[in-house]
Amino acid sequence: IACLVMYLFAEFDDAANLLAANPDATTISIDEPVEIPKNQHSRLQEPGREEDDELLGTDDSDKTELLAGQKKSAPFWTFEYYQTFFDVDTYQVLDRIKGSVFPVPGKNFVRLYIRSNPDLYGPFWICATLVFTIAVSGNLSNFFIHLGKPTYHYVPEFRKVSIAATTIYAYAWLVPLALWGFLMWRNSKVMNIVSYSFLEIVCVYGYSLFIYIPTAILWIIPQKVVRWVLVVFSLCLSGSVLVMTFWPAVRDDNRRIALATVGTILLLHALLAVGCLAYFFDAPELDFPAPIIPAHNGTTVTTKSH
Amino acid sequence: FPGLADVSISQDIPVEGEITVPVGSHSPDEDYSTLDEPVKDTIMRDLKAVGKKFVHVMYPRKSSALLRDWDLWGPLVLCVSLALMLQGGSADSKDDGGPQFAEVFVIIWFGAVVITLNSKLLGGTISFFQSLCVLGYCVLPLTVAMLVCRLVLLAGAGTISFIIRLIVVVAMFGWSTLASTAFLADSQPPNRKALVVYPIFLFYFVISWMILTFTPQ
């Protein structure tokens, strides 16, 4: 089955390249259902839009796959260079978010949604939203957990915002940098069919963090089981997006290196989720009163300090 | 210029005349001689401009006065007063209290700069300082909310005061967002409006959160 999946990946890559060359062609492949032109059609038939601008935008981004290297031709010290990284419309951002939350098995996120138009809008604002969501949800959850206690005085815990910001932005930028460097190094040794640019990797990581936003909001529920189920669920969704993106890039390599790469990606992703849960959200278990020590006072109630 | 093609000035006709424009002794040219006016006039002119913009924010109409004559006095005054009012919270030695003065300042100004950059990168046609001006002035409803919250907290800190504060802050947050969107949304490309409005929403949400969670010590 693994071989069949790899074969389907290869077929899909070829089909995507052919389709980019000729966007209006219908591709018929024996193994895959005809889903690629359906995707194009759904974009064309979306109601209630300024159709002409969007169609031109979509076609342009398809054609620019051919003109690879000619798209971002402005020198890097001009403003126009950075504007090319924000060349997305509302529906494109929403589509990419949808693609990260509902990963379709067999479809590569980068090929399907990014299509040589990586943007920095999604990663930046998803990270910003995630930072504030985690800080606010953690604060709210702690407030509800400690609500009835007489010794509790509410503090807004504003320091944690800067810690959350550092962590999440470091993850969203440094891990893609490391991964890109690693993939470039392996590319020089083993010829891979699929290779990603740095911005595409940043894009995938940024959009894959989106699922943590509703997860963080749901983490307010002070039940341990619920929280861990949410962790596993969101990890499966975003992890599968990452795996399906990066497996084609390493599958031609040495077996063990490929598995180690994918495993490290998943491990770091899991560490981020578990770390945020542990640091920003207090444990919801009730405090147990210590056994009565008759030596000094009548009753001694020691609460678990945090 | 086709009409002047057949006009030629012969070399031996001397061109003479006066090119000085007669200036009346009391012509109204305040634009050039504000140096001589009393200081009160200067200050009152700026104050009136700031006040007019405050009125524009509280009753947002489709007027371009806010955009045309931008100034950053109003945002500065609002930012400083908001940061001052957010002090006096859990400002003792505990680390995880409310935001410090510098933090509020940085969040408001850095946030406004980032949102402006974002809207310009997405293809907006508004200028940098005009956008900063609008975003800064639209903090006014939230400053009013902070004032109301502090007054309510003087009366007590129970559940009823929390509900009152919540309603006031939510209402002012909506007002801020709608006011700034009314001024800024027109300068964006039509299929990217939501991409520009969302960061503004996030910005005022963070400020509202800081206001709502203010607890006096």
Tab-separated table of N, CA, C and O in Angstrom, chain B residues 56-141:
chain	number	residue	atom	x	y	z
B	56	HIS	N	-15.407	63.487	14.718
B	56	HIS	CA	-15.547	62.605	13.560
B	56	HIS	C	-15.507	61.146	13.953
B	56	HIS	O	-16.192	60.311	13.367
B	57	VAL	N	-14.673	60.821	14.944
B	57	VAL	CA	-14.576	59.415	15.344
B	57	VAL	C	-15.855	58.993	16.069
B	57	VAL	O	-16.367	57.899	15.858
B	58	MET	N	-16.360	59.863	16.937
B	58	MET	CA	-17.540	59.457	17.695
B	58	MET	C	-18.768	59.349	16.803
B	58	MET	O	-19.637	58.534	17.056
B	59	TYR	N	-18.838	60.168	15.772
B	59	TYR	CA	-19.955	60.056	14.831
B	59	TYR	C	-19.373	59.839	13.447
B	59	TYR	O	-19.260	60.772	12.660
B	60	PRO	N	-18.970	58.583	13.147
B	60	PRO	CA	-18.247	58.366	11.894
B	60	PRO	C	-19.133	58.568	10.688
B	60	PRO	O	-20.077	57.825	10.464
B	61	ARG	N	-18.820	59.622	9.937
B	61	ARG	CA	-19.489	59.822	8.659
B	61	ARG	C	-18.429	59.679	7.583
B	61	ARG	O	-17.251	59.706	7.852
B	62	LYS	N	-18.891	59.601	6.372
B	62	LYS	CA	-17.940	59.445	5.273
B	62	LYS	C	-17.298	60.782	4.967
B	62	LYS	O	-17.612	61.436	3.988
B	63	SER	N	-16.429	61.222	5.851
B	63	SER	CA	-15.807	62.506	5.613
B	63	SER	C	-14.317	62.300	5.447
B	63	SER	O	-13.714	61.466	6.105
B	64	SER	N	-13.723	63.055	4.575
B	64	SER	CA	-12.304	62.852	4.323
B	64	SER	C	-11.434	63.794	5.134
B	64	SER	O	-10.237	63.846	4.929
B	65	ALA	N	-12.059	64.555	6.062
B	65	ALA	CA	-11.248	65.497	6.842
B	65	ALA	C	-10.246	64.760	7.693
B	65	ALA	O	-9.113	65.194	7.871
B	66	LEU	N	-10.663	63.619	8.233
B	66	LEU	CA	-9.760	62.869	9.094
B	66	LEU	C	-8.553	62.402	8.308
B	66	LEU	O	-7.437	62.365	8.808
B	67	LEU	N	-8.784	62.038	7.054
B	67	LEU	CA	-7.686	61.502	6.286
B	67	LEU	C	-6.786	62.602	5.743
B	67	LEU	O	-5.579	62.449	5.675
B	68	ARG	N	-7.414	63.717	5.355
B	68	ARG	CA	-6.629	64.722	4.652
B	68	ARG	C	-5.633	65.387	5.583
B	68	ARG	O	-4.456	65.459	5.320
B	69	ASP	N	-6.144	65.904	6.700
B	69	ASP	CA	-5.265	66.635	7.608
B	69	ASP	C	-4.916	65.740	8.768
B	69	ASP	O	-5.457	65.897	9.862
B	70	TRP	N	-4.014	64.808	8.536
B	70	TRP	CA	-3.695	63.896	9.613
B	70	TRP	C	-2.795	64.591	10.606
B	70	TRP	O	-2.017	65.483	10.270
B	71	ASP	N	-2.929	64.207	11.851
B	71	ASP	CA	-1.967	64.631	12.850
B	71	ASP	C	-1.886	63.529	13.877
B	71	ASP	O	-2.791	62.729	14.007
B	72	LEU	N	-0.799	63.495	14.605
B	72	LEU	CA	-0.598	62.419	15.569
B	72	LEU	C	-0.718	62.908	17.004
B	72	LEU	O	-0.386	62.179	17.933
B	73	TRP	N	-1.176	64.159	17.200
B	73	TRP	CA	-1.352	64.641	18.575
B	73	TRP	C	-2.427	63.848	19.294
B	73	TRP	O	-2.245	63.429	20.438
B	74	GLY	N	-3.557	63.704	18.625
B	74	GLY	CA	-4.673	63.001	19.238
B	74	GLY	C	-4.306	61.586	19.650
B	74	GLY	O	-4.519	61.194	20.805
B	75	PRO	N	-3.711	60.781	18.741
B	75	PRO	CA	-3.314	59.434	19.151
B	75	PRO	C	-2.343	59.446	20.314
B	75	PRO	O	-2.432	58.595	21.205
B	76	LEU	N	-1.427	60.426	20.344
B	76	LEU	CA	-0.465	60.457	21.440
B	76	LEU	C	-1.178	60.701	22.761
B	76	LEU	O	-0.934	60.009	23.765
B	77	VAL	N	-2.073	61.696	22.763
B	77	VAL	CA	-2.801	62.011	23.994
B	77	VAL	C	-3.617	60.816	24.465
B	77	VAL	O	-3.618	60.442	25.651
B	78	LEU	N	-4.305	60.160	23.500
B	78	LEU	CA	-5.128	59.008	23.862
B	78	LEU	C	-4.285	57.868	24.390
B	78	LEU	O	-4.626	57.220	25.384
B	79	CYS	N	-3.152	57.614	23.729
B	79	CYS	CA	-2.298	56.499	24.128
B	79	CYS	C	-1.752	56.730	25.523
B	79	CYS	O	-1.759	55.821	26.365
B	80	VAL	N	-1.279	57.971	25.775
B	80	VAL	CA	-0.699	58.246	27.086
B	80	VAL	C	-1.769	58.135	28.163
B	80	VAL	O	-1.541	57.542	29.227
B	81	SER	N	-2.954	58.684	27.908
B	81	SER	CA	-3.978	58.638	28.950
B	81	SER	C	-4.442	57.208	29.195
B	81	SER	O	-4.672	56.798	30.338
B	82	LEU	N	-4.538	56.399	28.117
B	82	LEU	CA	-4.943	55.003	28.297
B	82	LEU	C	-3.891	54.243	29.085
B	82	LEU	O	-4.204	53.481	30.009
B	83	ALA	N	-2.603	54.476	28.748
B	83	ALA	CA	-1.536	53.767	29.455
B	83	ALA	C	-1.490	54.186	30.918
B	83	ALA	O	-1.248	53.354	31.804
B	84	LEU	N	-1.742	55.493	31.176
B	84	LEU	CA	-1.734	55.939	32.562
B	84	LEU	C	-2.883	55.318	33.344
B	84	LEU	O	-2.713	54.901	34.486
B	85	MET	N	-4.053	55.256	32.699
B	85	MET	CA	-5.202	54.711	33.419
B	85	MET	C	-5.061	53.224	33.652
B	85	MET	O	-5.674	52.675	34.567
B	86	LEU	N	-4.259	52.541	32.823
B	86	LEU	CA	-4.067	51.116	33.034
B	86	LEU	C	-3.018	50.827	34.098
B	86	LEU	O	-2.746	49.673	34.395
B	87	GLN	N	-2.432	51.882	34.637
B	87	GLN	CA	-1.511	51.661	35.744
B	87	GLN	C	-2.311	51.596	37.027
B	87	GLN	O	-3.517	51.789	37.051
B	88	GLY	N	-1.612	51.365	38.094
B	88	GLY	CA	-2.324	51.271	39.355
B	88	GLY	C	-3.070	49.972	39.472
B	88	GLY	O	-3.881	49.781	40.357
B	89	GLY	N	-2.772	49.046	38.558
B	89	GLY	CA	-3.329	47.707	38.686
B	89	GLY	C	-2.470	46.916	39.635
B	89	GLY	O	-1.988	47.427	40.648
B	90	SER	N	-2.211	45.661	39.309
B	90	SER	CA	-1.348	44.848	40.167
B	90	SER	C	0.093	45.247	39.908
B	90	SER	O	0.876	44.519	39.317
B	91	ALA	N	0.415	46.460	40.312
B	91	ALA	CA	1.727	46.995	39.949
B	91	ALA	C	2.734	46.782	41.066
B	91	ALA	O	3.720	47.471	41.138
B	92	ASP	N	2.456	45.848	41.941
B	92	ASP	CA	3.447	45.608	42.999
B	92	ASP	C	4.506	44.651	42.474
B	92	ASP	O	4.675	44.495	41.283
B	93	SER	N	5.196	43.977	43.367
B	93	SER	CA	6.377	43.242	42.925
B	93	SER	C	6.024	41.996	42.137
B	93	SER	O	6.889	41.391	41.523
B	94	LYS	N	4.756	41.592	42.112
B	94	LYS	CA	4.436	40.390	41.347
B	94	LYS	C	4.642	40.645	39.866
B	94	LYS	O	4.242	41.658	39.332
B	95	ASP	N	5.217	39.684	39.229
B	95	ASP	CA	5.599	39.888	37.835
B	95	ASP	C	4.415	39.841	36.887
B	95	ASP	O	4.332	40.617	35.954
B	96	ASP	N	3.515	38.930	37.117
B	96	ASP	CA	2.472	38.725	36.110
B	96	ASP	C	1.241	39.534	36.456
B	96	ASP	O	0.179	39.009	36.712
B	97	GLY	N	1.433	40.839	36.480
B	97	GLY	CA	0.291	41.704	36.687
B	97	GLY	C	-0.205	42.237	35.362
B	97	GLY	O	-0.106	41.582	34.343
B	98	GLY	N	-0.691	43.447	35.420
B	98	GLY	CA	-1.179	44.028	34.194
B	98	GLY	C	-0.039	44.559	33.357
B	98	GLY	O	1.134	44.466	33.730
B	99	PRO	N	-0.372	45.136	32.206
B	99	PRO	CA	0.688	45.630	31.337
B	99	PRO	C	1.349	46.876	31.925
B	99	PRO	O	0.692	47.711	32.527
B	100	GLN	N	2.629	46.988	31.720
B	100	GLN	CA	3.336	48.178	32.145
B	100	GLN	C	3.013	49.312	31.190
B	100	GLN	O	2.460	49.107	30.122
B	101	PHE	N	3.415	50.526	31.578
B	101	PHE	CA	3.175	51.698	30.740
B	101	PHE	C	3.816	51.520	29.370
B	101	PHE	O	3.199	51.751	28.338
B	102	ALA	N	5.071	51.079	29.391
B	102	ALA	CA	5.788	50.939	28.119
B	102	ALA	C	5.145	49.871	27.260
B	102	ALA	O	5.137	49.971	26.033
B	103	GLU	N	4.604	48.840	27.891
B	103	GLU	CA	4.008	47.765	27.104
B	103	GLU	C	2.769	48.254	26.373
B	103	GLU	O	2.547	47.927	25.208
B	104	VAL	N	1.955	49.064	27.064
B	104	VAL	CA	0.755	49.587	26.391
B	104	VAL	C	1.152	50.467	25.215
B	104	VAL	O	0.603	50.367	24.117
B	105	PHE	N	2.148	51.324	25.472
B	105	PHE	CA	2.632	52.202	24.418
B	105	PHE	C	3.088	51.412	23.207
B	105	PHE	O	2.706	51.674	22.065
B	106	VAL	N	3.926	50.408	23.485
B	106	VAL	CA	4.503	49.624	22.395
B	106	VAL	C	3.405	48.881	21.647
B	106	VAL	O	3.396	48.839	20.426
B	107	ILE	N	2.457	48.315	22.400
B	107	ILE	CA	1.405	47.559	21.721
B	107	ILE	C	0.617	48.468	20.808
B	107	ILE	O	0.343	48.120	19.650
B	108	ILE	N	0.253	49.654	21.296
B	108	ILE	CA	-0.584	50.513	20.463
B	108	ILE	C	0.186	50.995	19.243
B	108	ILE	O	-0.294	50.890	18.105
B	109	TRP	N	1.399	51.509	19.451
B	109	TRP	CA	2.095	52.081	18.304
B	109	TRP	C	2.627	51.012	17.368
B	109	TRP	O	2.489	51.110	16.147
B	110	PHE	N	3.227	49.967	17.928
B	110	PHE	CA	3.744	48.905	17.093
B	110	PHE	C	2.608	48.194	16.365
B	110	PHE	O	2.714	47.854	15.190
B	111	GLY	N	1.507	47.992	17.070
B	111	GLY	CA	0.361	47.367	16.429
B	111	GLY	C	-0.169	48.221	15.284
B	111	GLY	O	-0.472	47.703	14.197
B	112	ALA	N	-0.258	49.537	15.502
B	112	ALA	CA	-0.754	50.400	14.437
B	112	ALA	C	0.190	50.386	13.241
B	112	ALA	O	-0.245	50.353	12.086
B	113	VAL	N	1.502	50.382	13.508
B	113	VAL	CA	2.462	50.353	12.394
B	113	VAL	C	2.333	49.052	11.612
B	113	VAL	O	2.332	49.047	10.376
B	114	VAL	N	2.202	47.943	12.331
B	114	VAL	CA	2.110	46.652	11.641
B	114	VAL	C	0.843	46.582	10.797
B	114	VAL	O	0.868	46.107	9.658
B	115	ILE	N	-0.257	47.090	11.339
B	115	ILE	CA	-1.496	47.056	10.563
B	115	ILE	C	-1.378	47.943	9.331
B	115	ILE	O	-1.843	47.577	8.246
B	116	THR	N	-0.744	49.101	9.486
B	116	THR	CA	-0.578	49.979	8.331
B	116	THR	C	0.290	49.316	7.274
B	116	THR	O	-0.026	49.346	6.079
B	117	LEU	N	1.395	48.709	7.706
B	117	LEU	CA	2.258	48.000	6.747
B	117	LEU	C	1.480	46.893	6.058
B	117	LEU	O	1.599	46.695	4.846
B	118	ASN	N	0.684	46.184	6.833
B	118	ASN	CA	-0.099	45.099	6.265
B	118	ASN	C	-1.041	45.615	5.188
B	118	ASN	O	-1.134	45.037	4.101
B	119	SER	N	-1.723	46.733	5.475
B	119	SER	CA	-2.676	47.205	4.482
B	119	SER	C	-1.960	47.761	3.262
B	119	SER	O	-2.433	47.631	2.140
B	120	LYS	N	-0.769	48.333	3.454
B	120	LYS	CA	-0.043	48.821	2.281
B	120	LYS	C	0.511	47.672	1.459
B	120	LYS	O	0.531	47.724	0.240
B	121	LEU	N	0.963	46.609	2.143
B	121	LEU	CA	1.497	45.471	1.400
B	121	LEU	C	0.404	44.771	0.614
B	121	LEU	O	0.657	44.174	-0.429
B	122	LEU	N	-0.831	44.819	1.129
B	122	LEU	CA	-1.917	44.180	0.404
B	122	LEU	C	-2.413	45.031	-0.739
B	122	LEU	O	-3.341	44.643	-1.423
B	123	GLY	N	-1.810	46.198	-0.937
B	123	GLY	CA	-2.176	47.004	-2.087
B	123	GLY	C	-3.062	48.178	-1.749
B	123	GLY	O	-3.708	48.731	-2.624
B	124	GLY	N	-3.095	48.609	-0.500
B	124	GLY	CA	-3.927	49.741	-0.136
B	124	GLY	C	-3.330	51.046	-0.641
B	124	GLY	O	-2.124	51.163	-0.841
B	125	THR	N	-4.189	52.034	-0.804
B	125	THR	CA	-3.725	53.300	-1.366
B	125	THR	C	-3.610	54.390	-0.322
B	125	THR	O	-3.360	55.538	-0.654
B	126	ILE	N	-3.790	54.046	0.923
B	126	ILE	CA	-3.742	55.087	1.941
B	126	ILE	C	-2.289	55.324	2.316
B	126	ILE	O	-1.451	54.431	2.197
B	127	SER	N	-1.980	56.537	2.760
B	127	SER	CA	-0.595	56.792	3.098
B	127	SER	C	-0.324	56.315	4.512
B	127	SER	O	-1.230	56.099	5.304
B	128	PHE	N	0.967	56.214	4.834
B	128	PHE	CA	1.373	55.591	6.083
B	128	PHE	C	0.832	56.362	7.282
B	128	PHE	O	0.220	55.798	8.183
B	129	PHE	N	1.065	57.683	7.285
B	129	PHE	CA	0.689	58.446	8.472
B	129	PHE	C	-0.810	58.671	8.562
B	129	PHE	O	-1.346	58.805	9.657
B	130	GLN	N	-1.475	58.691	7.411
B	130	GLN	CA	-2.934	58.802	7.478
B	130	GLN	C	-3.527	57.594	8.183
B	130	GLN	O	-4.429	57.712	9.018
B	131	SER	N	-2.990	56.423	7.863
B	131	SER	CA	-3.523	55.216	8.485
B	131	SER	C	-3.204	55.188	9.974
B	131	SER	O	-4.055	54.816	10.795
B	132	LEU	N	-1.971	55.605	10.327
B	132	LEU	CA	-1.631	55.673	11.749
B	132	LEU	C	-2.566	56.621	12.477
B	132	LEU	O	-3.015	56.352	13.596
B	133	CYS	N	-2.847	57.757	11.822
B	133	CYS	CA	-3.727	58.773	12.429
B	133	CYS	C	-5.103	58.184	12.705
B	133	CYS	O	-5.629	58.316	13.803
B	134	VAL	N	-5.673	57.503	11.702
B	134	VAL	CA	-7.014	56.938	11.876
B	134	VAL	C	-7.032	55.897	12.970
B	134	VAL	O	-7.900	55.905	13.862
B	135	LEU	N	-6.056	54.995	12.942
B	135	LEU	CA	-6.041	53.936	13.952
B	135	LEU	C	-5.856	54.511	15.346
B	135	LEU	O	-6.459	54.030	16.315
B	136	GLY	N	-5.022	55.555	15.459
B	136	GLY	CA	-4.816	56.149	16.764
B	136	GLY	C	-6.051	56.864	17.263
B	136	GLY	O	-6.430	56.725	18.428
B	137	TYR	N	-6.717	57.624	16.386
B	137	TYR	CA	-7.900	58.347	16.821
B	137	TYR	C	-9.022	57.399	17.199
B	137	TYR	O	-9.827	57.703	18.080
B	138	CYS	N	-9.108	56.252	16.538
B	138	CYS	CA	-10.207	55.339	16.849
B	138	CYS	C	-9.985	54.587	18.144
B	138	CYS	O	-10.809	53.736	18.497
B	139	VAL	N	-8.902	54.898	18.878
B	139	VAL	CA	-8.763	54.353	20.222
B	139	VAL	C	-9.621	55.163	21.191
B	139	VAL	O	-9.790	54.768	22.352
B	140	LEU	N	-10.166	56.300	20.726
B	140	LEU	CA	-10.933	57.165	21.629
B	140	LEU	C	-12.083	56.447	22.327
B	140	LEU	O	-12.222	56.561	23.549
B	141	PRO	N	-12.954	55.689	21.627
B	141	PRO	CA	-14.015	54.996	22.358
B	141	PRO	C	-13.491	54.077	23.446
B	141	PRO	O	-14.097	53.960	24.523
